[in-house]
mmCIF file of C-alpha atoms and ligand atoms in Angstrom:
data_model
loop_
_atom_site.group_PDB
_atom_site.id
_atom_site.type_symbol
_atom_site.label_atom_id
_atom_site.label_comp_id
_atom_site.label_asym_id
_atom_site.label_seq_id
_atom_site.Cartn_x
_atom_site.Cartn_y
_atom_site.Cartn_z
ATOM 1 C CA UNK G 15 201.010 67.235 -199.449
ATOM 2 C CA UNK G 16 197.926 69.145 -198.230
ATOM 3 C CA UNK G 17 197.990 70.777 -194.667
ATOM 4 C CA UNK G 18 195.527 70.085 -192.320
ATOM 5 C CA UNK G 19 193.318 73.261 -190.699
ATOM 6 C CA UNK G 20 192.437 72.054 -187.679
ATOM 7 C CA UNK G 21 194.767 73.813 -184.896
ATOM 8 C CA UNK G 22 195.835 77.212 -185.310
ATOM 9 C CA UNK G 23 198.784 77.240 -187.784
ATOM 10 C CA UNK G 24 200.958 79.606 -190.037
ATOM 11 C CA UNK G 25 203.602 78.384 -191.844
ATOM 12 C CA UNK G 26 206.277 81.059 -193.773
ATOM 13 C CA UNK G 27 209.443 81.693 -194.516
ATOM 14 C CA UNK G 28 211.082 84.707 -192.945
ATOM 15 C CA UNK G 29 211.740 87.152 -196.229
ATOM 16 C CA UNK G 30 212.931 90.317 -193.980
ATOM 17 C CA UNK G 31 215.557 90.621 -191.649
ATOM 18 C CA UNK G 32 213.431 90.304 -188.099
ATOM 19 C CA UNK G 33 214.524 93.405 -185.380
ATOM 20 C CA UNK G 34 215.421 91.410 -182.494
ATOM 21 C CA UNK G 35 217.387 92.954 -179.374
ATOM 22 C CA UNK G 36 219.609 90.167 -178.714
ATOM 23 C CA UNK G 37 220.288 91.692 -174.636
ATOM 24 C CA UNK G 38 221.070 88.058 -173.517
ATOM 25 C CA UNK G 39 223.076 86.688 -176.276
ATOM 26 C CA UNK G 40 221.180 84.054 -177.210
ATOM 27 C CA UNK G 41 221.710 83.800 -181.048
ATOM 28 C CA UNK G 42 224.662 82.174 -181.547
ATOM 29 C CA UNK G 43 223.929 79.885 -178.641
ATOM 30 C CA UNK G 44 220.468 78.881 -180.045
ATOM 31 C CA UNK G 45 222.557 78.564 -183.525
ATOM 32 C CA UNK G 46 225.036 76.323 -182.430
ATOM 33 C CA UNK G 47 222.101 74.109 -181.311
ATOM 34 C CA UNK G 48 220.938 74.470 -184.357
ATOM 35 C CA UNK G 49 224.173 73.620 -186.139
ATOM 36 C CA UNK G 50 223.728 70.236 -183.639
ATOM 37 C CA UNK G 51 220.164 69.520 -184.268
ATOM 38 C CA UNK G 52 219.369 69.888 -180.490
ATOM 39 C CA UNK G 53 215.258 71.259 -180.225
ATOM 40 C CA UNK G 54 215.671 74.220 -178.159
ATOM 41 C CA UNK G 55 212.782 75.437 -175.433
ATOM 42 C CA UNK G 56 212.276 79.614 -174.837
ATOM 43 C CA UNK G 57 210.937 79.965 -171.529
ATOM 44 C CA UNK G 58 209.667 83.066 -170.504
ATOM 45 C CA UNK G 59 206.879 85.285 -169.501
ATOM 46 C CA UNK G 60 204.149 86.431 -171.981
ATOM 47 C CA UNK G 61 205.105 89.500 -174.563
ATOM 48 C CA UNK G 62 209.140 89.160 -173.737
ATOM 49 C CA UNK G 63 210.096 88.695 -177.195
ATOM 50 C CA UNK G 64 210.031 84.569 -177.524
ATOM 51 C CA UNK G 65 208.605 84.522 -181.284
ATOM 52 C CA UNK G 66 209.934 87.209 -182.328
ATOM 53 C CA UNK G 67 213.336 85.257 -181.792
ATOM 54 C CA UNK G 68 212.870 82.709 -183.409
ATOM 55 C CA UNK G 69 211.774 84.056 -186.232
ATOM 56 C CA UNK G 70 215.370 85.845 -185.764
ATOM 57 C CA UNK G 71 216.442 82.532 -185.204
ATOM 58 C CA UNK G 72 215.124 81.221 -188.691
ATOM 59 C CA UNK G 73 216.609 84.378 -190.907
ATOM 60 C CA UNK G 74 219.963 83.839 -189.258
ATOM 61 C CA UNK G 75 219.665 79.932 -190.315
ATOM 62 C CA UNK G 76 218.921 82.065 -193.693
ATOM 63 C CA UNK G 77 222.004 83.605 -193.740
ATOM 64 C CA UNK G 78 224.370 80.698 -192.933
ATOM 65 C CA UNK G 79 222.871 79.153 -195.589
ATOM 66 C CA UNK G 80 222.736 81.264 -198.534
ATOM 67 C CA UNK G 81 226.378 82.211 -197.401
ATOM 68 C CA UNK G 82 226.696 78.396 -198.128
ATOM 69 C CA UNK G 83 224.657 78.530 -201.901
ATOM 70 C CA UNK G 84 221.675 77.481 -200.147
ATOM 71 C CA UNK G 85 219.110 80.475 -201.219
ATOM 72 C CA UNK G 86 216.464 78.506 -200.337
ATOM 73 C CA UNK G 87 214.357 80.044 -197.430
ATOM 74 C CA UNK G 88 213.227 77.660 -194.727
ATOM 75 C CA UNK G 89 210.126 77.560 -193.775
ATOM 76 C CA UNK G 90 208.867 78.278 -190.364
ATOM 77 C CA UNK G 91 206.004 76.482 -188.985
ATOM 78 C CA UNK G 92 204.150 77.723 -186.234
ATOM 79 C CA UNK G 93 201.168 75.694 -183.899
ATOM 80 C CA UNK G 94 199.587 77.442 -181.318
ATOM 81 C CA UNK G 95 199.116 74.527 -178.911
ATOM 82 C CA UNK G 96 196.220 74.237 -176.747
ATOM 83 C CA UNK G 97 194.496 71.493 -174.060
ATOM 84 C CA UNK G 98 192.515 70.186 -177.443
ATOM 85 C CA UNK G 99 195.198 69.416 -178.997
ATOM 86 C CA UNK G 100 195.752 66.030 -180.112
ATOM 87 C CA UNK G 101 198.624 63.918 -181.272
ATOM 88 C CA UNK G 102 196.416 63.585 -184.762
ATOM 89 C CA UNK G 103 196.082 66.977 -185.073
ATOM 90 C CA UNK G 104 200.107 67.362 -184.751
ATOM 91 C CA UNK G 105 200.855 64.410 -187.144
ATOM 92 C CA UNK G 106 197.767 64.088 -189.712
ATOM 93 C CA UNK G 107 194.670 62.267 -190.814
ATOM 94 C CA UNK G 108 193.206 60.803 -193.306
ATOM 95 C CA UNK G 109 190.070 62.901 -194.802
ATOM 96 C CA UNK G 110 187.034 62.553 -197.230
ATOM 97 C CA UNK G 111 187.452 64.291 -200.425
ATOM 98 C CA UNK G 112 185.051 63.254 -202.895
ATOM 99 C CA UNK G 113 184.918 59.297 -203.281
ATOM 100 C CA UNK G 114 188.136 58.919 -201.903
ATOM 101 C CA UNK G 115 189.531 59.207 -198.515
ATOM 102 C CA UNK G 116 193.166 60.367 -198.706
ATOM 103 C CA UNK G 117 195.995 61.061 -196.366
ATOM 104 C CA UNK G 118 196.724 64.682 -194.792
ATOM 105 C CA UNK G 119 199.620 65.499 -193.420
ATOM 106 C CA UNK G 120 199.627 67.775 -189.872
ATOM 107 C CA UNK G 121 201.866 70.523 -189.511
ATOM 108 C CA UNK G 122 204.488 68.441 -187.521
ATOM 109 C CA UNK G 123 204.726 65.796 -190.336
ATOM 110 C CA UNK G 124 204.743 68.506 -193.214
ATOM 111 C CA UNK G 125 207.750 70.340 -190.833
ATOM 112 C CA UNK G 126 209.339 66.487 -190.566
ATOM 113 C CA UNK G 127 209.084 66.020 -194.163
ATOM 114 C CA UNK G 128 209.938 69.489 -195.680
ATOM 115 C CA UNK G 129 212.262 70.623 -193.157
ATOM 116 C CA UNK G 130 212.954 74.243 -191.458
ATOM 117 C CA UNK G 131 211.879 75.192 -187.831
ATOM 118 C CA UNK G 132 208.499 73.957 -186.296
ATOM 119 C CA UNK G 133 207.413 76.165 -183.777
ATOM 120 C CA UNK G 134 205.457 74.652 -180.827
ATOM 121 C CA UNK G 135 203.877 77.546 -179.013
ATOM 122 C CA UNK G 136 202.978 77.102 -175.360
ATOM 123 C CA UNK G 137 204.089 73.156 -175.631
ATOM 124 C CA UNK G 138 203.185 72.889 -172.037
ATOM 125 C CA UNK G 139 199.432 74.108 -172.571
ATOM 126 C CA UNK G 140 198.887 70.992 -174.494
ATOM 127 C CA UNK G 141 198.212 67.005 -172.838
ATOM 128 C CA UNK G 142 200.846 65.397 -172.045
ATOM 129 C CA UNK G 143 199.407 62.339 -174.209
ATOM 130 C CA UNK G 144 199.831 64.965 -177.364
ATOM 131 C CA UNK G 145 203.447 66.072 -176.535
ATOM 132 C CA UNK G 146 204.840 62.775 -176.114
ATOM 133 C CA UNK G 147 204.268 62.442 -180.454
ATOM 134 C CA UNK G 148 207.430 64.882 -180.308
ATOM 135 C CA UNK G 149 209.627 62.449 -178.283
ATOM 136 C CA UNK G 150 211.231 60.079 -181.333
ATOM 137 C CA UNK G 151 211.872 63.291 -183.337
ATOM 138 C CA UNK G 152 213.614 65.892 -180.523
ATOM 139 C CA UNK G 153 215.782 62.947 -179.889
ATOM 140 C CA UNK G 154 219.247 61.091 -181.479
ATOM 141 C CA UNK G 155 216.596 59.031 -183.655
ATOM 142 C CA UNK G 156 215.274 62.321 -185.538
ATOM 143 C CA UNK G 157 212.259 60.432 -186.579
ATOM 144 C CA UNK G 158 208.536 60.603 -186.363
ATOM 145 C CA UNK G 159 206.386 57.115 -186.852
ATOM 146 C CA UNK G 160 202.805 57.754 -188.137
ATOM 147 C CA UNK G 161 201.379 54.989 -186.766
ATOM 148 C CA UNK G 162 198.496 55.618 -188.949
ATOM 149 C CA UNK G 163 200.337 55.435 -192.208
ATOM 150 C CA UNK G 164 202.164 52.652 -190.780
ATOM 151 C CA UNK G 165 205.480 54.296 -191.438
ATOM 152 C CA UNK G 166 208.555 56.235 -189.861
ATOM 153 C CA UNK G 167 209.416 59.202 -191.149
ATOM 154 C CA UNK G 168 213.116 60.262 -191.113
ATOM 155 C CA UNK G 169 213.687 64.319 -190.514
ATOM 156 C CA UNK G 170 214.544 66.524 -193.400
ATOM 157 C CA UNK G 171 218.341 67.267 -192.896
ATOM 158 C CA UNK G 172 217.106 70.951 -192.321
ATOM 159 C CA UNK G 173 214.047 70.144 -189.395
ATOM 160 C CA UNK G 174 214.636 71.549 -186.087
ATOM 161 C CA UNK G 175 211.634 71.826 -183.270
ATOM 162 C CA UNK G 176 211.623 74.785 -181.104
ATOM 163 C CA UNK G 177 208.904 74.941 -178.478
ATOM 164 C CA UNK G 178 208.027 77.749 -175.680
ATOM 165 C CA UNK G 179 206.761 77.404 -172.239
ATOM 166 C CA UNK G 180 205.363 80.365 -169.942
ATOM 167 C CA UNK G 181 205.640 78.745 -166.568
ATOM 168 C CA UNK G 182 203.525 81.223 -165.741
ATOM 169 C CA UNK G 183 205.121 82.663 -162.408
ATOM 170 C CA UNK G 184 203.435 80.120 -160.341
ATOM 171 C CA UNK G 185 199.631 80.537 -161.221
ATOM 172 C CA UNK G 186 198.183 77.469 -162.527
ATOM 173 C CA UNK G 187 201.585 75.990 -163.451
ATOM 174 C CA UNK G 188 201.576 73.091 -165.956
ATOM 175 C CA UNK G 189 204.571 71.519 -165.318
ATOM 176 C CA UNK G 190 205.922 69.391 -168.514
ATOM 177 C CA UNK G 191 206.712 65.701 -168.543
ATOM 178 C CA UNK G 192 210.470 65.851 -167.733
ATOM 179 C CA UNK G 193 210.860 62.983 -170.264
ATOM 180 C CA UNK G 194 209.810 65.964 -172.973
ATOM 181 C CA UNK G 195 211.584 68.622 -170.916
ATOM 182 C CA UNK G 196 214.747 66.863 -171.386
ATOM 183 C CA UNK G 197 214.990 66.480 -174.750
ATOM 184 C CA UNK G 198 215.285 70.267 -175.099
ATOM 185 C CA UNK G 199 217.924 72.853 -174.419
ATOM 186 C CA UNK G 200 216.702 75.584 -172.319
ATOM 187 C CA UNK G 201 217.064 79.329 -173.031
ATOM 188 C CA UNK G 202 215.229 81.552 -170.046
ATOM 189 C CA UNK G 203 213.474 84.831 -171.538
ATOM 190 C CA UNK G 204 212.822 87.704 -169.149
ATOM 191 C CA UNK G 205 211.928 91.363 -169.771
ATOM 192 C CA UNK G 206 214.864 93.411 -171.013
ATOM 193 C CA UNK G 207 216.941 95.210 -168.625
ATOM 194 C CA UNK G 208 216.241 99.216 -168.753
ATOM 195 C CA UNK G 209 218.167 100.564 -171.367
ATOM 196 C CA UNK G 210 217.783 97.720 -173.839
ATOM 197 C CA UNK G 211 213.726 97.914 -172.830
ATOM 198 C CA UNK G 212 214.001 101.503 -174.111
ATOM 199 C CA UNK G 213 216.318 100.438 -177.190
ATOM 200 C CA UNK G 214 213.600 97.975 -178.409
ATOM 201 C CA UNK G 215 210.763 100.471 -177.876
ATOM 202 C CA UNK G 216 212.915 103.405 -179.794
ATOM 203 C CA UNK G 217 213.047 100.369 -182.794
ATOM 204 C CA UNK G 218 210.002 99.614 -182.462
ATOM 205 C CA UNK G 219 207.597 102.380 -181.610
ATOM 206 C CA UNK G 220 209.755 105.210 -183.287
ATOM 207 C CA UNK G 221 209.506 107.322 -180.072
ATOM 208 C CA UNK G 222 212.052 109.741 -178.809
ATOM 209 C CA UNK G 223 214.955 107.815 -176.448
ATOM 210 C CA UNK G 224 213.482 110.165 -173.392
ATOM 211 C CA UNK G 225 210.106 109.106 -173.887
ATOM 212 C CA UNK G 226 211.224 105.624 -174.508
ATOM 213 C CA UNK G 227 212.903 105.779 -171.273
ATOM 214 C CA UNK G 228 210.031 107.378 -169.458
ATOM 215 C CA UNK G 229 207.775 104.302 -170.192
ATOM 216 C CA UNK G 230 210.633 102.090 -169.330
ATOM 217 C CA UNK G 231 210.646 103.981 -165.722
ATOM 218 C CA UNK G 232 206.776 103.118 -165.138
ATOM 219 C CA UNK G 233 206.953 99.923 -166.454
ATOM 220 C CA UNK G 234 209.515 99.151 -164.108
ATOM 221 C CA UNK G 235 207.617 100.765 -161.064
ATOM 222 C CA UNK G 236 204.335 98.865 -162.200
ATOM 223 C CA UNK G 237 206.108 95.763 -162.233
ATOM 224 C CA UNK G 238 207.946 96.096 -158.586
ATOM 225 C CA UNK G 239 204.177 96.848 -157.138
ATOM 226 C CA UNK G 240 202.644 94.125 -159.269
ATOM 227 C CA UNK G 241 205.439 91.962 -158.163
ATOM 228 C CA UNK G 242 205.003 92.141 -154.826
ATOM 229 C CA UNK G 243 201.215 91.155 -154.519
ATOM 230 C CA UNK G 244 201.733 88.182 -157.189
ATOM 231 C CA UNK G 245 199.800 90.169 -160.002
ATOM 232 C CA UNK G 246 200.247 90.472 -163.796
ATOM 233 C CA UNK G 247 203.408 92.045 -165.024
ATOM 234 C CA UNK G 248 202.876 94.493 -167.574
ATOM 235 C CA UNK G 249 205.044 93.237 -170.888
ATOM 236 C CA UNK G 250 207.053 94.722 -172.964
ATOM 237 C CA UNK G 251 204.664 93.794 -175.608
ATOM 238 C CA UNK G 252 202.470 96.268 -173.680
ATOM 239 C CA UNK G 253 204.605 99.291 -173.518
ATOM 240 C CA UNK G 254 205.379 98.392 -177.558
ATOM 241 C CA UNK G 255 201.581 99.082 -178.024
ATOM 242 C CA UNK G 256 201.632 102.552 -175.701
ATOM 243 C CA UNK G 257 205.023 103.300 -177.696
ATOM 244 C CA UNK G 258 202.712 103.214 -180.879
ATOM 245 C CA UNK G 259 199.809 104.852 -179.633
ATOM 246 C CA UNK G 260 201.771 108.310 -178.675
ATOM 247 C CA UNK G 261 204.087 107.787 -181.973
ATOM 248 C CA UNK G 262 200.530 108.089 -183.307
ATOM 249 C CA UNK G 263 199.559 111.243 -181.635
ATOM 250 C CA UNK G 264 198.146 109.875 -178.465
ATOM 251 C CA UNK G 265 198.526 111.887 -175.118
ATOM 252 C CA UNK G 266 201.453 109.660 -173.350
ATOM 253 C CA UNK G 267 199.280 109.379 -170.212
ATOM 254 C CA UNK G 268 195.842 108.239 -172.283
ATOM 255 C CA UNK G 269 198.474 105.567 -174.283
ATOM 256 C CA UNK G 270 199.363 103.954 -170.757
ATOM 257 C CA UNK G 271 196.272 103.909 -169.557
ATOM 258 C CA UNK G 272 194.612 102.685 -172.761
ATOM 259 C CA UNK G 273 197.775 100.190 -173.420
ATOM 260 C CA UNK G 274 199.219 99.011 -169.983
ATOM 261 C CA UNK G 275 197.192 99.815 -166.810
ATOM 262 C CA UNK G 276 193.598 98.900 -168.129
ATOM 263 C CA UNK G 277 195.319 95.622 -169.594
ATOM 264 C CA UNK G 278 196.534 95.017 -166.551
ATOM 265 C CA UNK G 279 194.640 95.672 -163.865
ATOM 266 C CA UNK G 280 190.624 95.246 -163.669
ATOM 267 C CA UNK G 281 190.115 97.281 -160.214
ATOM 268 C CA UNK G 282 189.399 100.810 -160.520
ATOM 269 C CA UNK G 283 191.034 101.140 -157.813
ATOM 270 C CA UNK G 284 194.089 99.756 -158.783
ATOM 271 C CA UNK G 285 193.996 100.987 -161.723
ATOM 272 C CA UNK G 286 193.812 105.059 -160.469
ATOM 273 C CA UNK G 287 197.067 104.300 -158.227
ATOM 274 C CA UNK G 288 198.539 103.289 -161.611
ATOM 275 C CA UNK G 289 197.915 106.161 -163.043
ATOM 276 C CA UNK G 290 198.914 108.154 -160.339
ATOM 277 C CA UNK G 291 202.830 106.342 -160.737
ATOM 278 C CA UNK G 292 202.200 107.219 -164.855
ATOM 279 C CA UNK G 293 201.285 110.705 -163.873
ATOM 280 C CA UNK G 294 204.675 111.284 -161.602
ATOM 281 C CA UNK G 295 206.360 109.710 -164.690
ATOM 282 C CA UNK G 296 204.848 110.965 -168.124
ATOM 283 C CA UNK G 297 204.808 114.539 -169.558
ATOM 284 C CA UNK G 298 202.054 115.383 -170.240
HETATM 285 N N1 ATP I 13 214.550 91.674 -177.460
HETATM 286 C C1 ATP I 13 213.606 92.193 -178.248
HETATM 287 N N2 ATP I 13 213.927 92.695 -179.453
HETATM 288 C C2 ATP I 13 212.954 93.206 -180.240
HETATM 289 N N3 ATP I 13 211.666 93.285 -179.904
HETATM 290 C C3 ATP I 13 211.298 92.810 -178.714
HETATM 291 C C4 ATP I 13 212.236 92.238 -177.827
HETATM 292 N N4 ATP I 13 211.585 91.852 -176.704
HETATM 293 C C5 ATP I 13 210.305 92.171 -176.883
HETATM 294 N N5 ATP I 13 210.120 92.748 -178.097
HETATM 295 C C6 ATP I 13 208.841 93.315 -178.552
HETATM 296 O O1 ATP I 13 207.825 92.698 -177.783
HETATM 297 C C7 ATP I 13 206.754 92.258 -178.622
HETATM 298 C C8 ATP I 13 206.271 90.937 -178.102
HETATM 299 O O2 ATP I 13 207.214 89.942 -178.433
HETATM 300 P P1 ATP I 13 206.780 88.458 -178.810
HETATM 301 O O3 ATP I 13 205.489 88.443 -179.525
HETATM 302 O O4 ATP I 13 207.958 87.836 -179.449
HETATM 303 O O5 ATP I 13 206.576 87.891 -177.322
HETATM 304 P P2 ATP I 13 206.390 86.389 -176.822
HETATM 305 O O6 ATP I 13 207.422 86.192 -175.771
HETATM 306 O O7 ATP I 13 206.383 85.471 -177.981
HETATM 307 O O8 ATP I 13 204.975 86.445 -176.131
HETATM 308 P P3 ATP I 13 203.858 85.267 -175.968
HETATM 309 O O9 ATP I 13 204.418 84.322 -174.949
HETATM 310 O O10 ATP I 13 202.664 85.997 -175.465
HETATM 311 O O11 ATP I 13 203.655 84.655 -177.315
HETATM 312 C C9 ATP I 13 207.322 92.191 -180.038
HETATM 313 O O12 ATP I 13 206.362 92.611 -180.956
HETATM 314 C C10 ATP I 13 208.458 93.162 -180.008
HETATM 315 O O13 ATP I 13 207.958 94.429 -180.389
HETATM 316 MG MG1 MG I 14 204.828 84.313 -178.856
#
């Protein structure tokens, strides 16, 4: 079956042990759903480390299973979903090619069929028309009719949806239908606590544990002000990318500024009181 290139999707198999902080525990909980087939939802704000676990998520089904004979890697589908999204885009069409007009499978369907983890990314972003396609397959009837084929198809043994919603912190929410909401089990993603913040930026960046923490400290203060006037929080995404700039010889001060605060903020003015928080906080 042939994969259809019209929403933005990767499909691979997770060869390398992911680095994921697990600060909340969520593993073995989002494991035993696994082990029960329940589709699990990561909500959370934007750069908290949502796809990174679940591509955790898929090595550790890995694991289990090779430790089982099962060497076989599954395959992790991701779909960026978007307000153009449509239910055919999820399922399949049928095509031209040549004479003949055959039948192409969507990434949902080729997940369905094949098996391993189908990753709905920002489920919420797309119509509620297109979401309700997941409903007969993230419930007990783990199936998904094609309407267009005429048929039903049952779930690979192996399938499991996983979707992720940024509600966004109240700006232009896009609430889900709770019929699709419901279907899922929840796990709630937030930035890590200090020390584990600095932990993941050590692993990630390859900076020092002071400097690591140093970032961590301004982060934190940035996000208390941003907070409190209802602004973007910087990410730990963000501070990842200033964590690589000074591991690559950039001045700490230019990597936040560069990195986090123009990201962030748009207002020079804003901006310069920033910096002023990064320049009580950074060496220099
Ligand atoms: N707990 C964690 N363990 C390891 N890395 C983390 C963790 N949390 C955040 N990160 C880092 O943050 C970066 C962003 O994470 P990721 O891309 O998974 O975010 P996301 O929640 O999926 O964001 P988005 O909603 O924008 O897609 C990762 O590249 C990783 O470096
Ligand atoms: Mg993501």
């Amino acid at each position: 079956m042939q994969i259809t290139a019209t929403s933005p999707i990767e499909q691979l198999t997770v060869s390398q042990e992911p680095y994921y902080l697990d600060v909340a525990e969520l593993l073995p909980k989002a494991l035993t759903a696994y082990e029960a087939r329940i589709p699990i939802l990561l909500r959370g704000p934007t750069g908290c480390g949502k796809t990174r676990f679940v591509e955790r998520l898929v090595w550790e089904i890995d694991q289990r299973r090779a430790a089982a004979g099962n060497h076989q890697p599954m395959p992790l589908m991701t779909v960026a979903c978007h307000e153009d999204l449509t239910s055919v885009d999820l399922v399949g069409r049928y095509v031209l090619r040549g004479e003949e007009t055959i039948w192409v499978d969507g990434p949902l369907t080729t997940s369905v069929r094949n098996g391993g983890v189908c990753y709905l990314d920002e489920l919420s972003e797309a119509r509620r028309d297109t979401t309700v396609v997941v409903h007969a397959v993230t419930d007990y009837r783990r199936v998904l009719p094609i309407e267009r084929l005429g048929t039903v198809l049952s779930a690979h043994e192996s399938f499991l949806l996983v979707a992720s919603h940024n509600p966004d912190r109240g700006l232009g929410i896009r609430r889900m239908r709770e019929s699709t909401s419901q279907r899922f089990m929840t796990f709630d993603f937030d930035y890590p606590e200090p020390d584990a913040e600095a932990e993941v930026l050590v692993a990630e960046a390859g900076v020092d544990a002071d400097l690591a923490q140093m970032l961590v400290k301004f982060a934190c203060g940035l996000r208390v002000q941003q907070e409190s006037v209802g602004s973007v929080l910087p990410s730990t995404r963000l501070l990842v990318h200033a964590a690589q700039l000074i591991a690559h010889g950039a001045d700490p001060l230019d990597a936040c500024e560069l990195a986090v605060v123009r990201t962030v903020a748009v207002d020079p003015t804003e901006q310069q009181g920033m910096m002023e928080l990064a320049t009580a906080l950074l060496p220099r």
